[in-house]
PDB file of C-alpha atoms in Angstrom:
ATOM      1  CA  MET A  12      41.689  22.663   1.128  1.00 48.00           C
ATOM      2  CA  LEU A  13      44.516  22.246  -1.362  1.00 48.00           C
ATOM      3  CA  THR A  14      47.744  20.388  -1.230  1.00 42.00           C
ATOM      4  CA  ALA A  15      50.696  22.614  -2.105  1.00 32.00           C
ATOM      5  CA  ALA A  16      51.960  22.110  -5.619  1.00 33.00           C
ATOM      6  CA  THR A  17      53.143  23.738  -8.766  1.00 29.00           C
ATOM      7  CA  GLY A  18      51.377  21.517 -11.276  1.00 34.00           C
ATOM      8  CA  ALA A  19      48.023  19.829 -11.700  1.00 33.00           C
ATOM      9  CA  SER A  20      49.327  16.352 -10.984  1.00 31.00           C
ATOM     10  CA  ALA A  21      50.833  17.459  -7.688  1.00 33.00           C
ATOM     11  CA  PHE A  22      47.733  19.362  -6.588  1.00 39.00           C
ATOM     12  CA  PHE A  23      46.060  16.026  -5.938  1.00 37.00           C
ATOM     13  CA  LEU A  24      47.161  12.547  -5.048  1.00 36.00           C
ATOM     14  CA  PRO A  25      46.701   9.782  -7.644  1.00 29.00           C
ATOM     15  CA  THR A  26      43.330   8.068  -7.528  1.00 33.00           C
ATOM     16  CA  ALA A  27      44.796   4.854  -6.107  1.00 31.00           C
ATOM     17  CA  ALA A  28      46.082   6.708  -3.048  1.00 36.00           C
ATOM     18  CA  VAL A  29      42.791   8.196  -2.059  1.00 40.00           C
ATOM     19  CA  LEU A  30      42.119   7.104   1.515  1.00 35.00           C
ATOM     20  CA  SER A  31      44.028   5.469   4.302  1.00 36.00           C
ATOM     21  CA  GLN A  32      43.493   4.354   7.860  1.00 39.00           C
ATOM     22  CA  THR A  33      46.829   2.553   7.903  1.00 39.00           C
ATOM     23  CA  ALA A  34      48.634   3.053  11.182  1.00 41.00           C
ATOM     24  CA  PRO A  35      51.743   5.221  10.829  1.00 45.00           C
ATOM     25  CA  ASP A  36      55.228   3.938  11.353  1.00 46.00           C
ATOM     26  CA  THR A  37      55.511   3.315  15.095  1.00 45.00           C
ATOM     27  CA  GLN A  38      58.688   5.345  15.545  1.00 50.00           C
ATOM     28  CA  GLN A  39      57.226   8.234  13.562  1.00 51.00           C
ATOM     29  CA  ALA A  40      54.075   8.172  15.701  1.00 51.00           C
ATOM     30  CA  LYS A  41      56.159   8.243  18.886  1.00 56.00           C
ATOM     31  CA  GLN A  42      57.900  11.390  17.688  1.00 62.00           C
ATOM     32  CA  ARG A  43      54.645  13.291  17.120  1.00 73.00           C
ATOM     33  CA  ASN A  44      53.157  15.701  19.613  1.00 82.00           C
ATOM     34  CA  ALA A  45      49.682  15.105  20.989  1.00 82.00           C
ATOM     35  CA  GLY A  46      46.969  14.978  18.347  1.00 95.00           C
ATOM     36  CA  HIS A  47      44.008  15.388  20.682  1.00 96.00           C
ATOM     37  CA  TYR A  48      43.000  18.157  23.086  1.00 97.00           C
ATOM     38  CA  ARG A  49      40.332  17.730  25.767  1.00 97.00           C
ATOM     39  CA  PHE A  50      38.109  20.438  27.256  1.00 97.00           C
ATOM     40  CA  ARG A  51      34.498  20.878  28.327  1.00 96.00           C
ATOM     41  CA  VAL A  52      31.460  22.763  27.133  1.00 97.00           C
ATOM     42  CA  GLY A  53      29.292  22.799  30.223  1.00 96.00           C
ATOM     43  CA  ASP A  54      28.456  19.163  30.940  1.00 95.00           C
ATOM     44  CA  ILE A  55      29.612  18.031  27.484  1.00 97.00           C
ATOM     45  CA  SER A  56      33.002  16.374  27.173  1.00 96.00           C
ATOM     46  CA  ALA A  57      34.742  17.677  24.034  1.00 98.00           C
ATOM     47  CA  THR A  58      37.976  16.670  22.326  1.00 98.00           C
ATOM     48  CA  VAL A  59      39.640  18.238  19.307  1.00 98.00           C
ATOM     49  CA  LEU A  60      41.006  15.372  17.198  1.00 98.00           C
ATOM     50  CA  SER A  61      43.596  16.241  14.575  1.00 98.00           C
ATOM     51  CA  ASP A  62      43.319  14.499  11.225  1.00 98.00           C
ATOM     52  CA  GLY A  63      46.652  16.005  10.222  1.00 97.00           C
ATOM     53  CA  LEU A  64      47.558  18.736   7.762  1.00 97.00           C
ATOM     54  CA  ILE A  65      46.908  19.976   4.255  1.00 96.00           C
ATOM     55  CA  GLY A  66      47.926  23.209   2.579  1.00 94.00           C
ATOM     56  CA  GLY A  67      48.531  25.151  -0.583  1.00 94.00           C
ATOM     57  CA  PRO A  68      49.633  28.421  -2.142  1.00 96.00           C
ATOM     58  CA  PRO A  69      48.608  31.367   0.072  1.00 97.00           C
ATOM     59  CA  ARG A  70      47.018  33.086  -2.928  1.00 96.00           C
ATOM     60  CA  VAL A  71      44.340  30.357  -3.066  1.00 95.00           C
ATOM     61  CA  TYR A  72      43.115  31.319   0.408  1.00 97.00           C
ATOM     62  CA  ALA A  73      43.473  35.080  -0.015  1.00 97.00           C
ATOM     63  CA  SER A  74      42.337  35.522  -3.606  1.00 96.00           C
ATOM     64  CA  ASP A  75      41.893  39.307  -3.539  1.00 96.00           C
ATOM     65  CA  ALA A  76      44.905  40.231  -1.412  1.00 97.00           C
ATOM     66  CA  PRO A  77      47.422  42.687  -2.911  1.00 97.00           C
ATOM     67  CA  GLU A  78      50.521  40.554  -3.482  1.00 97.00           C
ATOM     68  CA  ALA A  79      52.950  42.815  -1.657  1.00 98.00           C
ATOM     69  CA  GLU A  80      50.626  43.084   1.344  1.00 98.00           C
ATOM     70  CA  LEU A  81      50.020  39.331   1.397  1.00 98.00           C
ATOM     71  CA  GLN A  82      53.740  38.629   1.415  1.00 98.00           C
ATOM     72  CA  GLU A  83      54.305  41.148   4.200  1.00 98.00           C
ATOM     73  CA  VAL A  84      51.521  39.619   6.317  1.00 98.00           C
ATOM     74  CA  LEU A  85      53.039  36.159   5.875  1.00 98.00           C
ATOM     75  CA  ARG A  86      56.522  37.455   6.679  1.00 98.00           C
ATOM     76  CA  ARG A  87      55.374  39.192   9.859  1.00 97.00           C
ATOM     77  CA  ALA A  88      53.616  35.985  10.944  1.00 97.00           C
ATOM     78  CA  PHE A  89      56.826  33.983  10.294  1.00 98.00           C
ATOM     79  CA  LEU A  90      55.022  31.899   7.652  1.00 98.00           C
ATOM     80  CA  PRO A  91      56.459  30.707   4.322  1.00 97.00           C
ATOM     81  CA  ALA A  92      55.783  32.851   1.286  1.00 97.00           C
ATOM     82  CA  ASP A  93      54.845  29.915  -0.932  1.00 97.00           C
ATOM     83  CA  ARG A  94      52.733  27.630   1.267  1.00 97.00           C
ATOM     84  CA  LEU A  95      49.996  28.088   3.838  1.00 97.00           C
ATOM     85  CA  THR A  96      49.641  25.042   6.089  1.00 97.00           C
ATOM     86  CA  LEU A  97      46.126  24.216   7.242  1.00 98.00           C
ATOM     87  CA  ASN A  98      45.140  21.945  10.096  1.00 98.00           C
ATOM     88  CA  LEU A  99      42.275  19.450  10.107  1.00 98.00           C
ATOM     89  CA  ASN A 100      40.558  19.932  13.475  1.00 98.00           C
ATOM     90  CA  THR A 101      37.634  17.551  13.956  1.00 98.00           C
ATOM     91  CA  LEU A 102      35.679  17.545  17.213  1.00 98.00           C
ATOM     92  CA  LEU A 103      34.416  14.618  19.268  1.00 98.00           C
ATOM     93  CA  ILE A 104      31.653  15.385  21.748  1.00 98.00           C
ATOM     94  CA  GLU A 105      29.771  13.153  24.153  1.00 93.00           C
ATOM     95  CA  ALA A 106      26.193  14.366  24.337  1.00 85.00           C
ATOM     96  CA  ASP A 107      22.789  12.763  24.842  1.00 81.00           C
ATOM     97  CA  GLY A 108      24.551   9.469  25.643  1.00 88.00           C
ATOM     98  CA  ARG A 109      26.275   9.307  22.253  1.00 95.00           C
ATOM     99  CA  ARG A 110      29.732   9.948  20.837  1.00 98.00           C
ATOM    100  CA  ILE A 111      29.365  12.452  18.022  1.00 98.00           C
ATOM    101  CA  LEU A 112      32.125  13.365  15.598  1.00 98.00           C
ATOM    102  CA  LEU A 113      31.845  16.775  13.947  1.00 98.00           C
ATOM    103  CA  GLU A 114      33.611  16.554  10.578  1.00 98.00           C
ATOM    104  CA  ALA A 115      35.044  13.251   9.343  1.00 98.00           C
ATOM    105  CA  GLY A 116      38.356  14.727   8.173  1.00 98.00           C
ATOM    106  CA  ALA A 117      40.270  14.307   4.939  1.00 97.00           C
ATOM    107  CA  GLY A 118      41.958  10.955   5.146  1.00 95.00           C
ATOM    108  CA  GLN A 119      44.541  11.181   2.397  1.00 92.00           C
ATOM    109  CA  THR A 120      42.225  12.651  -0.222  1.00 95.00           C
ATOM    110  CA  MET A 121      44.079  15.972   0.031  1.00 92.00           C
ATOM    111  CA  GLY A 122      47.647  14.839   0.606  1.00 91.00           C
ATOM    112  CA  PRO A 123      49.786  12.376   2.546  1.00 93.00           C
ATOM    113  CA  GLN A 124      49.696  14.250   5.868  1.00 94.00           C
ATOM    114  CA  GLY A 125      45.998  13.608   6.479  1.00 95.00           C
ATOM    115  CA  GLY A 126      44.244  10.583   7.898  1.00 95.00           C
ATOM    116  CA  ARG A 127      45.553  10.743  11.481  1.00 97.00           C
ATOM    117  CA  ILE A 128      42.173  10.805  13.207  1.00 97.00           C
ATOM    118  CA  PHE A 129      42.170   7.030  13.741  1.00 97.00           C
ATOM    119  CA  GLU A 130      45.482   6.966  15.604  1.00 96.00           C
ATOM    120  CA  ASN A 131      44.303   9.902  17.706  1.00 97.00           C
ATOM    121  CA  LEU A 132      41.079   8.082  18.550  1.00 97.00           C
ATOM    122  CA  ALA A 133      43.176   5.056  19.504  1.00 96.00           C
ATOM    123  CA  ALA A 134      45.299   7.241  21.791  1.00 95.00           C
ATOM    124  CA  MET A 135      42.065   7.980  23.698  1.00 95.00           C
ATOM    125  CA  GLY A 136      41.208   4.288  23.885  1.00 96.00           C
ATOM    126  CA  LEU A 137      38.511   4.533  21.211  1.00 97.00           C
ATOM    127  CA  ARG A 138      37.873   2.697  17.959  1.00 98.00           C
ATOM    128  CA  PRO A 139      35.892   3.825  14.898  1.00 98.00           C
ATOM    129  CA  GLU A 140      33.161   1.431  16.064  1.00 98.00           C
ATOM    130  CA  ASP A 141      32.706   3.603  19.151  1.00 98.00           C
ATOM    131  CA  ILE A 142      31.429   6.578  17.143  1.00 98.00           C
ATOM    132  CA  ASP A 143      27.618   6.815  17.056  1.00 98.00           C
ATOM    133  CA  VAL A 144      27.097   9.879  14.859  1.00 98.00           C
ATOM    134  CA  VAL A 145      29.196  11.774  12.302  1.00 98.00           C
ATOM    135  CA  VAL A 146      27.996  15.208  11.178  1.00 98.00           C
ATOM    136  CA  VAL A 147      29.729  17.018   8.322  1.00 98.00           C
ATOM    137  CA  SER A 148      29.386  20.741   7.690  1.00 98.00           C
ATOM    138  CA  HIS A 149      29.773  20.326   3.918  1.00 98.00           C
ATOM    139  CA  THR A 150      30.896  17.611   1.543  1.00 98.00           C
ATOM    140  CA  HIS A 151      34.353  18.762   0.408  1.00 98.00           C
ATOM    141  CA  PRO A 152      36.922  15.918   0.519  1.00 98.00           C
ATOM    142  CA  ASP A 153      38.741  17.267   3.566  1.00 98.00           C
ATOM    143  CA  HIS A 154      35.486  16.941   5.526  1.00 98.00           C
ATOM    144  CA  VAL A 155      34.245  13.562   4.213  1.00 98.00           C
ATOM    145  CA  GLY A 156      37.417  11.733   3.152  1.00 98.00           C
ATOM    146  CA  ASN A 157      37.593   9.507   6.227  1.00 98.00           C
ATOM    147  CA  LEU A 158      34.093   8.088   5.701  1.00 98.00           C
ATOM    148  CA  ARG A 159      35.550   5.343   3.488  1.00 97.00           C
ATOM    149  CA  THR A 160      38.120   2.684   4.342  1.00 96.00           C
ATOM    150  CA  PRO A 161      40.866   1.753   1.849  1.00 92.00           C
ATOM    151  CA  ASP A 162      38.875  -1.340   0.847  1.00 94.00           C
ATOM    152  CA  GLY A 163      35.676   0.653   0.248  1.00 95.00           C
ATOM    153  CA  GLY A 164      33.882  -0.048   3.530  1.00 97.00           C
ATOM    154  CA  LYS A 165      32.353   2.244   6.134  1.00 97.00           C
ATOM    155  CA  ALA A 166      35.112   3.709   8.275  1.00 98.00           C
ATOM    156  CA  PHE A 167      32.674   4.333  11.145  1.00 98.00           C
ATOM    157  CA  PRO A 168      30.592   1.152  10.838  1.00 97.00           C
ATOM    158  CA  ARG A 169      28.003   1.919  13.535  1.00 97.00           C
ATOM    159  CA  ALA A 170      27.638   5.638  12.943  1.00 98.00           C
ATOM    160  CA  THR A 171      24.704   7.486  11.474  1.00 98.00           C
ATOM    161  CA  ILE A 172      26.074  10.046   8.993  1.00 98.00           C
ATOM    162  CA  PHE A 173      24.510  13.502   8.649  1.00 98.00           C
ATOM    163  CA  ALA A 174      25.240  15.816   5.688  1.00 98.00           C
ATOM    164  CA  PRO A 175      23.625  19.024   4.423  1.00 98.00           C
ATOM    165  CA  ARG A 176      20.993  18.316   1.775  1.00 98.00           C
ATOM    166  CA  ALA A 177      21.998  21.152  -0.572  1.00 98.00           C
ATOM    167  CA  ASP A 178      25.596  19.920  -0.688  1.00 98.00           C
ATOM    168  CA  TRP A 179      24.487  16.337  -1.274  1.00 98.00           C
ATOM    169  CA  ASP A 180      22.339  17.452  -4.195  1.00 98.00           C
ATOM    170  CA  PHE A 181      25.118  19.583  -5.706  1.00 98.00           C
ATOM    171  CA  PHE A 182      28.211  17.408  -5.228  1.00 98.00           C
ATOM    172  CA  VAL A 183      26.899  13.842  -4.961  1.00 97.00           C
ATOM    173  CA  ARG A 184      23.689  13.556  -6.947  1.00 96.00           C
ATOM    174  CA  ASN A 185      24.994  15.659  -9.844  1.00 94.00           C
ATOM    175  CA  ASP A 186      28.229  16.403 -11.661  1.00 95.00           C
ATOM    176  CA  PRO A 187      29.196  19.687  -9.990  1.00 96.00           C
ATOM    177  CA  ASP A 188      30.479  22.673 -11.942  1.00 95.00           C
ATOM    178  CA  LEU A 189      33.711  23.552 -10.117  1.00 96.00           C
ATOM    179  CA  SER A 190      34.928  26.152 -12.590  1.00 95.00           C
ATOM    180  CA  TYR A 191      34.873  28.736  -9.781  1.00 94.00           C
ATOM    181  CA  MET A 192      37.769  27.019  -8.004  1.00 93.00           C
ATOM    182  CA  PRO A 193      41.160  28.716  -8.663  1.00 91.00           C
ATOM    183  CA  VAL A 194      42.975  25.437  -9.363  1.00 90.00           C
ATOM    184  CA  PRO A 195      43.921  23.402 -12.444  1.00 92.00           C
ATOM    185  CA  GLU A 196      41.229  21.421 -14.236  1.00 94.00           C
ATOM    186  CA  ASP A 197      42.801  18.093 -13.254  1.00 94.00           C
ATOM    187  CA  PHE A 198      42.473  19.088  -9.605  1.00 93.00           C
ATOM    188  CA  ARG A 199      38.791  19.909 -10.065  1.00 95.00           C
ATOM    189  CA  ARG A 200      38.042  16.553 -11.676  1.00 95.00           C
ATOM    190  CA  ASN A 201      39.864  14.633  -8.957  1.00 96.00           C
ATOM    191  CA  PHE A 202      38.255  16.780  -6.261  1.00 96.00           C
ATOM    192  CA  ALA A 203      34.747  15.951  -7.503  1.00 97.00           C
ATOM    193  CA  ALA A 204      35.610  12.264  -7.891  1.00 97.00           C
ATOM    194  CA  ALA A 205      37.048  12.114  -4.354  1.00 97.00           C
ATOM    195  CA  ILE A 206      33.781  13.402  -2.908  1.00 98.00           C
ATOM    196  CA  LYS A 207      31.735  10.711  -4.625  1.00 97.00           C
ATOM    197  CA  ARG A 208      34.214   7.975  -3.693  1.00 97.00           C
ATOM    198  CA  SER A 209      34.373   9.086  -0.064  1.00 98.00           C
ATOM    199  CA  VAL A 210      30.614   8.981   0.489  1.00 98.00           C
ATOM    200  CA  GLU A 211      29.871   5.787  -1.485  1.00 97.00           C
ATOM    201  CA  PRO A 212      29.796   3.548   1.613  1.00 97.00           C
ATOM    202  CA  VAL A 213      27.301   5.790   3.429  1.00 98.00           C
ATOM    203  CA  THR A 214      24.948   6.659   0.578  1.00 97.00           C
ATOM    204  CA  ASN A 215      22.365   4.174   1.842  1.00 95.00           C
ATOM    205  CA  GLY A 216      21.133   5.455   5.159  1.00 94.00           C
ATOM    206  CA  ILE A 217      22.549   8.970   4.872  1.00 97.00           C
ATOM    207  CA  GLU A 218      20.622  11.508   6.945  1.00 98.00           C
ATOM    208  CA  LEU A 219      20.289  14.812   5.077  1.00 98.00           C
ATOM    209  CA  TYR A 220      19.652  17.938   7.107  1.00 98.00           C
ATOM    210  CA  GLU A 221      18.729  21.545   6.443  1.00 96.00           C
ATOM    211  CA  ALA A 222      20.959  24.092   8.149  1.00 94.00           C
ATOM    212  CA  GLY A 223      19.137  25.291  11.234  1.00 95.00           C
ATOM    213  CA  ALA A 224      18.204  21.784  12.360  1.00 95.00           C
ATOM    214  CA  GLU A 225      19.074  20.396  15.772  1.00 96.00           C
ATOM    215  CA  ILE A 226      20.928  17.098  15.288  1.00 95.00           C
ATOM    216  CA  VAL A 227      20.777  16.011  18.940  1.00 93.00           C
ATOM    217  CA  PRO A 228      19.989  18.040  22.053  1.00 93.00           C
ATOM    218  CA  GLY A 229      22.883  20.437  22.545  1.00 94.00           C
ATOM    219  CA  LEU A 230      24.009  20.394  18.887  1.00 97.00           C
ATOM    220  CA  THR A 231      22.428  22.856  16.459  1.00 97.00           C
ATOM    221  CA  THR A 232      23.372  23.589  12.850  1.00 98.00           C
ATOM    222  CA  LEU A 233      23.555  27.194  11.616  1.00 98.00           C
ATOM    223  CA  PRO A 234      23.208  28.317   7.969  1.00 98.00           C
ATOM    224  CA  ALA A 235      26.594  29.393   6.595  1.00 98.00           C
ATOM    225  CA  PHE A 236      25.973  29.222   2.850  1.00 98.00           C
ATOM    226  CA  GLY A 237      28.383  30.482   0.215  1.00 98.00           C
ATOM    227  CA  HIS A 238      31.491  28.356   0.524  1.00 98.00           C
ATOM    228  CA  THR A 239      29.238  25.557  -0.696  1.00 98.00           C
ATOM    229  CA  PRO A 240      25.482  25.557  -1.379  1.00 98.00           C
ATOM    230  CA  GLY A 241      24.617  24.010   1.980  1.00 97.00           C
ATOM    231  CA  MET A 242      27.514  24.570   4.360  1.00 98.00           C
ATOM    232  CA  ALA A 243      26.529  24.716   8.018  1.00 98.00           C
ATOM    233  CA  ASN A 244      28.258  25.830  11.161  1.00 98.00           C
ATOM    234  CA  PHE A 245      27.731  24.017  14.469  1.00 98.00           C
ATOM    235  CA  LEU A 246      26.723  25.414  17.847  1.00 98.00           C
ATOM    236  CA  VAL A 247      27.367  23.158  20.835  1.00 98.00           C
ATOM    237  CA  GLN A 248      25.509  24.258  23.981  1.00 97.00           C
ATOM    238  CA  SER A 249      25.368  22.990  27.557  1.00 96.00           C
ATOM    239  CA  GLY A 250      24.142  25.053  30.447  1.00 93.00           C
ATOM    240  CA  GLY A 251      25.504  28.549  29.947  1.00 93.00           C
ATOM    241  CA  ASP A 252      28.482  27.406  27.823  1.00 97.00           C
ATOM    242  CA  GLN A 253      28.625  27.521  24.036  1.00 98.00           C
ATOM    243  CA  LEU A 254      31.118  26.480  21.370  1.00 98.00           C
ATOM    244  CA  LEU A 255      30.859  27.648  17.752  1.00 98.00           C
ATOM    245  CA  LEU A 256      32.451  25.576  14.973  1.00 98.00           C
ATOM    246  CA  THR A 257      32.960  27.740  11.895  1.00 98.00           C
ATOM    247  CA  ALA A 258      33.912  25.051   9.333  1.00 98.00           C
ATOM    248  CA  ASP A 259      35.368  26.789   6.250  1.00 98.00           C
ATOM    249  CA  LEU A 260      34.093  30.318   6.824  1.00 98.00           C
ATOM    250  CA  ALA A 261      37.807  31.084   7.044  1.00 98.00           C
ATOM    251  CA  TYR A 262      40.883  29.003   6.301  1.00 98.00           C
ATOM    252  CA  HIS A 263      43.564  30.686   8.359  1.00 98.00           C
ATOM    253  CA  PRO A 264      43.113  33.552  10.836  1.00 98.00           C
ATOM    254  CA  ILE A 265      46.114  35.396   9.394  1.00 97.00           C
ATOM    255  CA  VAL A 266      44.436  35.917   6.014  1.00 97.00           C
ATOM    256  CA  ASN A 267      40.680  35.506   6.593  1.00 97.00           C
ATOM    257  CA  VAL A 268      40.080  36.836  10.131  1.00 97.00           C
ATOM    258  CA  ASP A 269      42.780  39.386  10.894  1.00 96.00           C
ATOM    259  CA  ARG A 270      42.544  40.406   7.228  1.00 94.00           C
ATOM    260  CA  PRO A 271      39.262  40.481   5.277  1.00 92.00           C
ATOM    261  CA  TRP A 272      40.606  38.590   2.261  1.00 96.00           C
ATOM    262  CA  THR A 273      38.381  36.281   0.240  1.00 96.00           C
ATOM    263  CA  PRO A 274      38.992  32.507   0.112  1.00 97.00           C
ATOM    264  CA  GLY A 275      39.283  31.479  -3.530  1.00 96.00           C
ATOM    265  CA  PRO A 276      37.378  28.173  -3.067  1.00 96.00           C
ATOM    266  CA  ASP A 277      34.155  29.963  -2.001  1.00 97.00           C
ATOM    267  CA  ARG A 278      31.551  29.062  -4.631  1.00 97.00           C
ATOM    268  CA  ASP A 279      29.358  32.121  -4.048  1.00 98.00           C
ATOM    269  CA  LYS A 280      31.736  34.741  -2.723  1.00 97.00           C
ATOM    270  CA  ASP A 281      29.057  37.324  -1.901  1.00 97.00           C
ATOM    271  CA  ALA A 282      26.995  34.816   0.070  1.00 98.00           C
ATOM    272  CA  ALA A 283      30.108  33.495   1.796  1.00 98.00           C
ATOM    273  CA  LEU A 284      31.131  37.012   2.802  1.00 97.00           C
ATOM    274  CA  ALA A 285      27.661  37.684   4.216  1.00 98.00           C
ATOM    275  CA  SER A 286      27.794  34.420   6.197  1.00 98.00           C
ATOM    276  CA  ARG A 287      31.285  35.205   7.470  1.00 98.00           C
ATOM    277  CA  ARG A 288      30.297  38.662   8.675  1.00 97.00           C
ATOM    278  CA  ARG A 289      27.027  37.510  10.249  1.00 98.00           C
ATOM    279  CA  ILE A 290      28.574  34.628  12.165  1.00 98.00           C
ATOM    280  CA  PHE A 291      31.780  36.434  13.115  1.00 98.00           C
ATOM    281  CA  ASP A 292      29.675  39.358  14.372  1.00 98.00           C
ATOM    282  CA  MET A 293      27.651  36.935  16.495  1.00 98.00           C
ATOM    283  CA  ALA A 294      30.810  35.284  17.820  1.00 98.00           C
ATOM    284  CA  ALA A 295      32.308  38.660  18.732  1.00 98.00           C
ATOM    285  CA  ALA A 296      29.129  40.074  20.298  1.00 97.00           C
ATOM    286  CA  ASP A 297      28.459  36.950  22.384  1.00 97.00           C
ATOM    287  CA  ARG A 298      32.154  36.335  23.167  1.00 97.00           C
ATOM    288  CA  LEU A 299      31.761  32.745  22.002  1.00 98.00           C
ATOM    289  CA  LEU A 300      34.448  30.119  22.168  1.00 98.00           C
ATOM    290  CA  VAL A 301      35.219  29.278  18.543  1.00 98.00           C
ATOM    291  CA  LEU A 302      36.777  26.251  16.861  1.00 98.00           C
ATOM    292  CA  GLY A 303      38.277  26.863  13.414  1.00 98.00           C
ATOM    293  CA  PHE A 304      38.530  23.673  11.362  1.00 98.00           C
ATOM    294  CA  HIS A 305      41.721  24.723   9.559  1.00 98.00           C
ATOM    295  CA  TYR A 306      43.247  26.968  12.252  1.00 98.00           C
ATOM    296  CA  PRO A 307      46.512  26.093  14.032  1.00 97.00           C
ATOM    297  CA  PHE A 308      45.829  23.151  16.368  1.00 97.00           C
ATOM    298  CA  PRO A 309      43.810  22.926  18.550  1.00 97.00           C
ATOM    299  CA  GLY A 310      41.997  25.713  16.690  1.00 98.00           C
ATOM    300  CA  LEU A 311      40.265  27.221  19.721  1.00 98.00           C
ATOM    301  CA  GLY A 312      39.957  30.939  20.377  1.00 98.00           C
ATOM    302  CA  ARG A 313      37.708  33.954  20.247  1.00 98.00           C
ATOM    303  CA  ILE A 314      36.921  36.614  17.654  1.00 98.00           C
ATOM    304  CA  LEU A 315      37.061  40.323  18.322  1.00 98.00           C
ATOM    305  CA  LYS A 316      35.522  42.992  16.107  1.00 96.00           C
ATOM    306  CA  THR A 317      37.975  45.652  14.900  1.00 93.00           C
ATOM    307  CA  ASP A 318      37.627  48.835  12.861  1.00 89.00           C
ATOM    308  CA  THR A 319      38.698  47.101   9.634  1.00 84.00           C
ATOM    309  CA  ALA A 320      37.865  43.408  10.108  1.00 87.00           C
ATOM    310  CA  TYR A 321      38.200  41.034  13.037  1.00 97.00           C
ATOM    311  CA  ALA A 322      40.979  39.704  15.253  1.00 97.00           C
ATOM    312  CA  TRP A 323      41.654  36.109  16.265  1.00 98.00           C
ATOM    313  CA  VAL A 324      42.657  35.531  19.905  1.00 98.00           C
ATOM    314  CA  PRO A 325      43.766  31.928  20.629  1.00 97.00           C
ATOM    315  CA  VAL A 326      42.742  30.534  24.006  1.00 96.00           C
ATOM    316  CA  SER A 327      45.354  29.625  26.578  1.00 92.00           C
ATOM    317  CA  TRP A 328      46.326  25.969  26.546  1.00 88.00           C
ATOM    318  CA  GLN A 329      44.653  24.010  29.362  1.00 85.00           C
ATOM    319  CA  PHE A 330      46.664  21.219  30.983  1.00 83.00           C
TER     320      PHE A 330
END
């Protein structure tokens, strides 16, 4: 949820560069690998849509890790010592006759490598106007940034937007106290401002939900409080198949699944830990297919219970 930097000004893009749907340079787009991944959950057609990448210092995402152990874990995973790259894995499902997008993505609120969801929709032959519903798990910028166009309009003009009520009250209706976040003060101010800017176009008509509610048949929200006051997880069900979307319960499996380290951005770390354990235990016991929002693309796998924590097992790529 952070862009890698060494100073406050580089932790966050300038205000004027907040959101973008601008198509990338054509040659650059041609050189990219696929940014969407199709699969099925029973009778539901599902597609992981990448909105790009963000990232930051590994310490932010593993706040209580012993430094030597953290560096060794990164080294053994062939990851840089100074930056942990995070993906932005949104999910498009077709259920109950509607196209439903789970998480809006960051746009460029969190750095210049976000905002790719629109080109990936286009690669599927879809436009933003084709989305009927957008449901966000919580209102951090990397989950709501794409709700606003560069000129201040609704990025998904026909969509009904759903957001958790407790997050809306904390981040949008009030001036949130973000002193718990392990980042410079300038970052916190810009972070809070980006949330309010991102949701401005959808404030009228927003649908606020309580975690536990069913949004449409086949899509249920699960309480996952702690990271934010109202964060939800999503359970997609069709027939005997289920898919669990874990939002920001964990940032990267290397540090928050395979190791039990605490994400620094969790507002209530005790509540977040309880949510993580409860939902990971459920995922392991029921052998659920899991989608991690920030995990390496396409973010699909399963969670095993171990003696000390859990283990992330990516699914085999389906062609």
